[in-house]
PDB file of C-alpha atoms in Angstrom:
ATOM      1  CA  MET A 179       7.146 -42.486 100.304  1.00 45.00           C
ATOM      2  CA  GLN A 180       6.590 -43.002  96.634  1.00 52.00           C
ATOM      3  CA  LEU A 181       7.026 -41.380  93.285  1.00 63.00           C
ATOM      4  CA  THR A 182       3.586 -42.075  92.003  1.00 58.00           C
ATOM      5  CA  ASN A 183       1.833 -42.259  88.674  1.00 52.00           C
ATOM      6  CA  ALA A 184      -1.564 -42.149  90.365  1.00 43.00           C
ATOM      7  CA  ARG A 185      -3.719 -39.054  90.690  1.00 43.00           C
ATOM      8  CA  SER A 186      -3.333 -38.913  94.453  1.00 38.00           C
ATOM      9  CA  LEU A 187       0.137 -37.464  94.792  1.00 39.00           C
ATOM     10  CA  PRO A 188       1.939 -37.376  98.137  1.00 38.00           C
ATOM     11  CA  ILE A 189       3.925 -34.378  99.320  1.00 35.00           C
ATOM     12  CA  PHE A 190       7.637 -35.108  99.549  1.00 40.00           C
ATOM     13  CA  THR A 191      10.175 -33.861 101.997  1.00 37.00           C
ATOM     14  CA  LYS A 192      13.821 -33.821 101.111  1.00 39.00           C
ATOM     15  CA  SER A 193      14.671 -35.907 104.156  1.00 37.00           C
ATOM     16  CA  LEU A 194      12.349 -38.689 103.069  1.00 38.00           C
ATOM     17  CA  VAL A 195      13.507 -38.862  99.522  1.00 39.00           C
ATOM     18  CA  LEU A 196      16.211 -37.684 100.181  1.00 36.00           C
ATOM     19  CA  SER A 197      35.108 -52.327  76.608  1.00 36.00           C
ATOM     20  CA  ALA A 198      38.359 -53.643  77.114  1.00 39.00           C
ATOM     21  CA  ALA A 199      40.853 -54.774  74.468  1.00 36.00           C
ATOM     22  CA  LEU A 200      41.842 -58.455  74.803  1.00 35.00           C
ATOM     23  CA  GLY A 201      45.332 -59.500  73.648  1.00 40.00           C
ATOM     24  CA  LEU A 202      45.495 -62.803  71.800  1.00 37.00           C
ATOM     25  CA  GLY A 203      48.738 -63.935  70.148  1.00 41.00           C
ATOM     26  CA  GLY A 204      49.940 -60.348  69.878  1.00 39.00           C
ATOM     27  CA  ALA A 205      46.694 -59.195  68.242  1.00 38.00           C
ATOM     28  CA  ALA A 206      44.205 -57.022  70.108  1.00 38.00           C
ATOM     29  CA  LEU A 207      40.624 -58.159  69.806  1.00 39.00           C
ATOM     30  CA  ALA A 208      38.343 -55.292  70.818  1.00 40.00           C
ATOM     31  CA  ALA A 209      34.943 -56.276  72.150  1.00 40.00           C
ATOM     32  CA  GLU A 210      32.517 -53.769  70.711  1.00 39.00           C
ATOM     33  CA  PRO A 211      30.156 -52.608  73.457  1.00 43.00           C
ATOM     34  CA  ALA A 212      26.443 -52.848  72.772  1.00 52.00           C
ATOM     35  CA  ALA A 213      25.124 -49.505  71.610  1.00 81.00           C
ATOM     36  CA  MET A 214      23.057 -47.663  74.184  1.00 94.00           C
ATOM     37  CA  PRO A 215      19.831 -46.257  72.704  1.00 97.00           C
ATOM     38  CA  GLN A 216      19.516 -42.490  72.842  1.00 98.00           C
ATOM     39  CA  VAL A 217      16.209 -40.632  72.967  1.00 98.00           C
ATOM     40  CA  SER A 218      15.601 -36.973  72.216  1.00 98.00           C
ATOM     41  CA  LEU A 219      12.906 -35.279  74.266  1.00 98.00           C
ATOM     42  CA  ARG A 220      12.100 -31.984  72.599  1.00 98.00           C
ATOM     43  CA  THR A 221      10.220 -29.591  74.838  1.00 98.00           C
ATOM     44  CA  ASN A 222       8.955 -26.054  74.530  1.00 98.00           C
ATOM     45  CA  VAL A 223      11.940 -24.936  76.642  1.00 98.00           C
ATOM     46  CA  GLY A 224      14.669 -26.967  74.881  1.00 98.00           C
ATOM     47  CA  GLU A 225      15.924 -30.452  74.073  1.00 98.00           C
ATOM     48  CA  ILE A 226      16.984 -33.194  76.500  1.00 98.00           C
ATOM     49  CA  VAL A 227      18.862 -36.257  75.226  1.00 98.00           C
ATOM     50  CA  LEU A 228      18.725 -39.440  77.269  1.00 98.00           C
ATOM     51  CA  GLU A 229      21.079 -42.401  76.948  1.00 98.00           C
ATOM     52  CA  LEU A 230      19.390 -45.616  78.073  1.00 98.00           C
ATOM     53  CA  ASP A 231      21.189 -48.525  79.732  1.00 98.00           C
ATOM     54  CA  LYS A 232      19.603 -51.550  78.092  1.00 97.00           C
ATOM     55  CA  GLU A 233      22.214 -53.856  79.625  1.00 97.00           C
ATOM     56  CA  LYS A 234      21.338 -53.087  83.243  1.00 98.00           C
ATOM     57  CA  ALA A 235      17.664 -52.256  82.766  1.00 98.00           C
ATOM     58  CA  PRO A 236      16.530 -54.229  79.690  1.00 98.00           C
ATOM     59  CA  LYS A 237      12.830 -54.515  80.531  1.00 98.00           C
ATOM     60  CA  THR A 238      12.541 -50.884  81.575  1.00 98.00           C
ATOM     61  CA  VAL A 239      14.368 -49.606  78.499  1.00 98.00           C
ATOM     62  CA  ALA A 240      12.242 -51.771  76.184  1.00 98.00           C
ATOM     63  CA  ASN A 241       9.127 -50.423  77.893  1.00 98.00           C
ATOM     64  CA  PHE A 242      10.252 -46.786  77.579  1.00 98.00           C
ATOM     65  CA  LEU A 243      11.238 -47.200  73.920  1.00 98.00           C
ATOM     66  CA  ALA A 244       7.845 -48.744  73.146  1.00 98.00           C
ATOM     67  CA  TYR A 245       6.169 -45.608  74.476  1.00 98.00           C
ATOM     68  CA  VAL A 246       8.553 -43.427  72.456  1.00 98.00           C
ATOM     69  CA  LYS A 247       7.853 -45.368  69.248  1.00 98.00           C
ATOM     70  CA  SER A 248       4.094 -45.222  69.786  1.00 98.00           C
ATOM     71  CA  GLY A 249       4.145 -41.421  70.081  1.00 98.00           C
ATOM     72  CA  HIS A 250       2.819 -41.566  73.638  1.00 98.00           C
ATOM     73  CA  TYR A 251       5.063 -38.825  74.993  1.00 98.00           C
ATOM     74  CA  LYS A 252       4.169 -36.202  72.385  1.00 98.00           C
ATOM     75  CA  GLY A 253       1.979 -33.609  74.063  1.00 98.00           C
ATOM     76  CA  THR A 254       2.678 -34.783  77.603  1.00 98.00           C
ATOM     77  CA  ILE A 255       3.934 -32.375  80.229  1.00 98.00           C
ATOM     78  CA  PHE A 256       6.311 -32.334  83.152  1.00 98.00           C
ATOM     79  CA  HIS A 257       3.455 -32.303  85.627  1.00 98.00           C
ATOM     80  CA  ARG A 258       5.448 -32.434  88.847  1.00 98.00           C
ATOM     81  CA  VAL A 259       8.502 -30.256  89.395  1.00 98.00           C
ATOM     82  CA  ILE A 260      10.322 -30.053  92.720  1.00 98.00           C
ATOM     83  CA  ASP A 261      13.583 -28.116  92.691  1.00 98.00           C
ATOM     84  CA  GLY A 262      16.118 -29.917  94.849  1.00 97.00           C
ATOM     85  CA  PHE A 263      14.505 -33.265  94.058  1.00 98.00           C
ATOM     86  CA  MET A 264      13.273 -34.194  90.560  1.00 98.00           C
ATOM     87  CA  ILE A 265      11.126 -33.347  87.533  1.00 98.00           C
ATOM     88  CA  GLN A 266       8.422 -35.857  86.586  1.00 98.00           C
ATOM     89  CA  GLY A 267       6.520 -36.341  83.346  1.00 98.00           C
ATOM     90  CA  GLY A 268       5.156 -38.756  80.788  1.00 98.00           C
ATOM     91  CA  GLY A 269       1.604 -39.237  81.994  1.00 97.00           C
ATOM     92  CA  TYR A 270      -0.564 -36.180  81.469  1.00 98.00           C
ATOM     93  CA  THR A 271      -1.476 -33.678  78.793  1.00 97.00           C
ATOM     94  CA  ALA A 272      -1.518 -29.921  79.398  1.00 95.00           C
ATOM     95  CA  ASP A 273      -5.203 -30.085  80.359  1.00 94.00           C
ATOM     96  CA  MET A 274      -4.292 -32.684  83.019  1.00 95.00           C
ATOM     97  CA  LYS A 275      -5.862 -35.634  81.222  1.00 96.00           C
ATOM     98  CA  SER A 276      -4.055 -38.923  81.755  1.00 96.00           C
ATOM     99  CA  LYS A 277      -2.940 -40.871  78.704  1.00 96.00           C
ATOM    100  CA  PRO A 278      -3.669 -44.609  78.367  1.00 97.00           C
ATOM    101  CA  THR A 279      -0.805 -46.895  79.294  1.00 97.00           C
ATOM    102  CA  LYS A 280       0.454 -50.396  78.597  1.00 97.00           C
ATOM    103  CA  PRO A 281       0.765 -53.120  81.251  1.00 97.00           C
ATOM    104  CA  PRO A 282       3.267 -52.230  83.984  1.00 98.00           C
ATOM    105  CA  VAL A 283       6.899 -53.278  83.865  1.00 98.00           C
ATOM    106  CA  LYS A 284       8.648 -55.274  86.586  1.00 97.00           C
ATOM    107  CA  SER A 285      11.013 -53.318  88.813  1.00 98.00           C
ATOM    108  CA  GLU A 286      14.717 -53.459  87.975  1.00 98.00           C
ATOM    109  CA  SER A 287      15.822 -51.297  90.893  1.00 98.00           C
ATOM    110  CA  LYS A 288      18.492 -53.840  91.945  1.00 97.00           C
ATOM    111  CA  ASN A 289      20.538 -53.174  88.801  1.00 98.00           C
ATOM    112  CA  GLY A 290      23.205 -51.123  90.580  1.00 97.00           C
ATOM    113  CA  LEU A 291      22.331 -47.813  88.896  1.00 98.00           C
ATOM    114  CA  LYS A 292      21.920 -44.921  91.308  1.00 98.00           C
ATOM    115  CA  ASN A 293      19.447 -42.051  91.428  1.00 98.00           C
ATOM    116  CA  ASP A 294      22.185 -39.481  90.928  1.00 98.00           C
ATOM    117  CA  ALA A 295      21.723 -36.031  89.442  1.00 98.00           C
ATOM    118  CA  TYR A 296      20.678 -36.115  85.771  1.00 98.00           C
ATOM    119  CA  THR A 297      19.743 -39.800  85.797  1.00 98.00           C
ATOM    120  CA  VAL A 298      16.316 -40.903  84.584  1.00 98.00           C
ATOM    121  CA  ALA A 299      14.168 -43.349  86.533  1.00 98.00           C
ATOM    122  CA  MET A 300      10.658 -44.767  86.493  1.00 98.00           C
ATOM    123  CA  ALA A 301       7.830 -43.362  88.587  1.00 98.00           C
ATOM    124  CA  ARG A 302       5.486 -45.830  90.225  1.00 97.00           C
ATOM    125  CA  THR A 303       2.875 -46.261  92.949  1.00 95.00           C
ATOM    126  CA  GLY A 304       3.488 -48.117  96.203  1.00 94.00           C
ATOM    127  CA  ASP A 305       3.582 -51.332  94.167  1.00 96.00           C
ATOM    128  CA  PRO A 306       7.218 -51.802  93.045  1.00 95.00           C
ATOM    129  CA  ASN A 307       6.037 -53.398  89.797  1.00 97.00           C
ATOM    130  CA  SER A 308       3.554 -50.684  88.794  1.00 98.00           C
ATOM    131  CA  ALA A 309       5.695 -48.452  86.544  1.00 98.00           C
ATOM    132  CA  THR A 310       4.141 -47.707  83.169  1.00 98.00           C
ATOM    133  CA  ALA A 311       4.920 -44.528  81.183  1.00 98.00           C
ATOM    134  CA  GLN A 312       5.783 -41.927  83.790  1.00 98.00           C
ATOM    135  CA  PHE A 313       9.438 -41.159  84.453  1.00 98.00           C
ATOM    136  CA  PHE A 314      11.440 -38.631  86.413  1.00 98.00           C
ATOM    137  CA  ILE A 315      14.816 -36.970  86.050  1.00 98.00           C
ATOM    138  CA  ASN A 316      16.748 -36.529  89.267  1.00 98.00           C
ATOM    139  CA  VAL A 317      18.070 -32.994  89.718  1.00 98.00           C
ATOM    140  CA  VAL A 318      20.249 -33.897  92.723  1.00 98.00           C
ATOM    141  CA  ASN A 319      21.751 -37.103  94.098  1.00 98.00           C
ATOM    142  CA  ASN A 320      18.684 -38.765  95.609  1.00 98.00           C
ATOM    143  CA  ASP A 321      20.331 -41.519  97.635  1.00 97.00           C
ATOM    144  CA  GLY A 322      17.047 -42.157  99.455  1.00 97.00           C
ATOM    145  CA  LEU A 323      15.521 -43.489  96.218  1.00 98.00           C
ATOM    146  CA  ASN A 324      18.195 -46.138  95.635  1.00 98.00           C
ATOM    147  CA  TYR A 325      17.662 -49.824  96.337  1.00 97.00           C
ATOM    148  CA  PRO A 326      16.772 -50.877  98.964  1.00 95.00           C
ATOM    149  CA  ALA A 327      15.480 -47.445 100.056  1.00 92.00           C
ATOM    150  CA  PRO A 328      13.107 -47.150 103.006  1.00 89.00           C
ATOM    151  CA  ASP A 329      10.489 -49.302 101.249  1.00 91.00           C
ATOM    152  CA  GLY A 330      12.932 -52.149 100.524  1.00 94.00           C
ATOM    153  CA  VAL A 331      12.807 -51.642  96.771  1.00 95.00           C
ATOM    154  CA  GLY A 332      13.785 -48.189  95.556  1.00 96.00           C
ATOM    155  CA  TYR A 333      13.257 -46.726  92.100  1.00 98.00           C
ATOM    156  CA  THR A 334      14.545 -48.134  88.811  1.00 98.00           C
ATOM    157  CA  VAL A 335      17.179 -45.991  87.114  1.00 98.00           C
ATOM    158  CA  PHE A 336      17.455 -46.819  83.422  1.00 98.00           C
ATOM    159  CA  GLY A 337      19.538 -44.064  81.874  1.00 98.00           C
ATOM    160  CA  LYS A 338      20.965 -40.567  82.125  1.00 98.00           C
ATOM    161  CA  VAL A 339      20.850 -37.144  80.532  1.00 98.00           C
ATOM    162  CA  ILE A 340      23.804 -36.794  78.169  1.00 98.00           C
ATOM    163  CA  ALA A 341      22.800 -33.451  76.609  1.00 97.00           C
ATOM    164  CA  GLY A 342      20.436 -30.733  77.722  1.00 97.00           C
ATOM    165  CA  GLN A 343      21.346 -30.651  81.399  1.00 98.00           C
ATOM    166  CA  GLU A 344      20.793 -26.903  81.166  1.00 98.00           C
ATOM    167  CA  VAL A 345      17.228 -27.582  80.008  1.00 98.00           C
ATOM    168  CA  VAL A 346      16.660 -29.821  83.035  1.00 98.00           C
ATOM    169  CA  ASP A 347      17.985 -26.974  85.190  1.00 98.00           C
ATOM    170  CA  LYS A 348      15.603 -24.557  83.489  1.00 98.00           C
ATOM    171  CA  ILE A 349      12.634 -26.846  84.118  1.00 98.00           C
ATOM    172  CA  LYS A 350      13.463 -27.449  87.769  1.00 98.00           C
ATOM    173  CA  GLY A 351      13.380 -23.694  88.403  1.00 97.00           C
ATOM    174  CA  VAL A 352      10.004 -22.890  86.871  1.00 98.00           C
ATOM    175  CA  LEU A 353       7.176 -21.418  88.937  1.00 98.00           C
ATOM    176  CA  VAL A 354       4.829 -24.132  90.222  1.00 98.00           C
ATOM    177  CA  ASP A 355       1.439 -24.241  91.918  1.00 97.00           C
ATOM    178  CA  ASP A 356      -1.051 -26.812  93.182  1.00 96.00           C
ATOM    179  CA  LYS A 357      -4.352 -27.984  91.730  1.00 91.00           C
ATOM    180  CA  PRO A 358      -6.918 -30.430  93.072  1.00 90.00           C
ATOM    181  CA  ASN A 359      -5.234 -33.872  93.289  1.00 89.00           C
ATOM    182  CA  PHE A 360      -1.953 -32.490  91.968  1.00 93.00           C
ATOM    183  CA  GLN A 361       0.959 -30.671  93.525  1.00 95.00           C
ATOM    184  CA  ASN A 362       3.963 -28.795  92.115  1.00 98.00           C
ATOM    185  CA  ILE A 363       2.575 -28.262  88.622  1.00 97.00           C
ATOM    186  CA  PRO A 364       4.364 -25.693  86.442  1.00 98.00           C
ATOM    187  CA  VAL A 365       2.178 -22.602  86.052  1.00 97.00           C
ATOM    188  CA  ILE A 366       3.281 -22.373  82.410  1.00 97.00           C
ATOM    189  CA  PRO A 367       3.169 -25.942  81.042  1.00 97.00           C
ATOM    190  CA  VAL A 368       6.462 -27.571  80.095  1.00 98.00           C
ATOM    191  CA  VAL A 369       5.391 -29.671  77.114  1.00 98.00           C
ATOM    192  CA  VAL A 370       7.145 -32.527  75.321  1.00 98.00           C
ATOM    193  CA  THR A 371       6.631 -31.632  71.669  1.00 98.00           C
ATOM    194  CA  ALA A 372       8.405 -34.723  70.303  1.00 98.00           C
ATOM    195  CA  ALA A 373      10.152 -37.851  71.567  1.00 98.00           C
ATOM    196  CA  THR A 374      12.323 -39.741  69.093  1.00 98.00           C
ATOM    197  CA  ILE A 375      15.049 -42.372  69.063  1.00 98.00           C
ATOM    198  CA  LEU A 376      18.246 -40.905  67.643  1.00 97.00           C
ATOM    199  CA  LYS A 377      19.414 -42.737  64.523  1.00 94.00           C
ATOM    200  CA  THR A 378      22.889 -41.237  64.899  1.00 92.00           C
ATOM    201  CA  PRO A 379      24.046 -41.365  68.529  1.00 90.00           C
ATOM    202  CA  ILE A 380      25.765 -38.312  69.942  1.00 91.00           C
ATOM    203  CA  GLN A 381      28.826 -38.286  72.176  1.00 87.00           C
ATOM    204  CA  PRO A 382      27.930 -37.663  75.823  1.00 78.00           C
ATOM    205  CA  LYS A 383      29.295 -34.474  77.327  1.00 68.00           C
ATOM    206  CA  GLN A 384      32.181 -35.143  79.686  1.00 60.00           C
TER     207      GLN A 384
END
């Protein structure tokens, strides 16, 4: 069982996948929490904003931001959509050509973050340390993907959707079909038109 970034994609079954204030001498010293980077993914069906946890997944977040800064995600599609599971993207263009990637990033699946609904995690092959550019957004609580998972590793969660959950819901419900070497591809491509780091962070929806 794997969420893969290779061309040979397995078929999934749900059962398988399935800052504090410190008082000092009467004065409160507030420890300012490190800002969490936020990334806007603009698609042809709406905008999704991700907040990335660089404290718990520093290598993964740095890797993802490097792809954002390089413009890698522009023109990529959500090439694998399974309602009741996840939506996956970041690797292919609308004509199903793979985009070149950087060296893989080491797994950080033991960071305590869970594959809950509207979290974002890295796709990989059977090698735990093979994640490159592809990511997926969980559309349900996928406890079976959490460390240690059936394979002893699980999948690295590195952030969450803080705006555009309705866009995720729209994507998960699109009509999909299969093509040679690919399954669950949206019939009408869901394209990332821009991926940018927000200069002014937004407040997550409660």
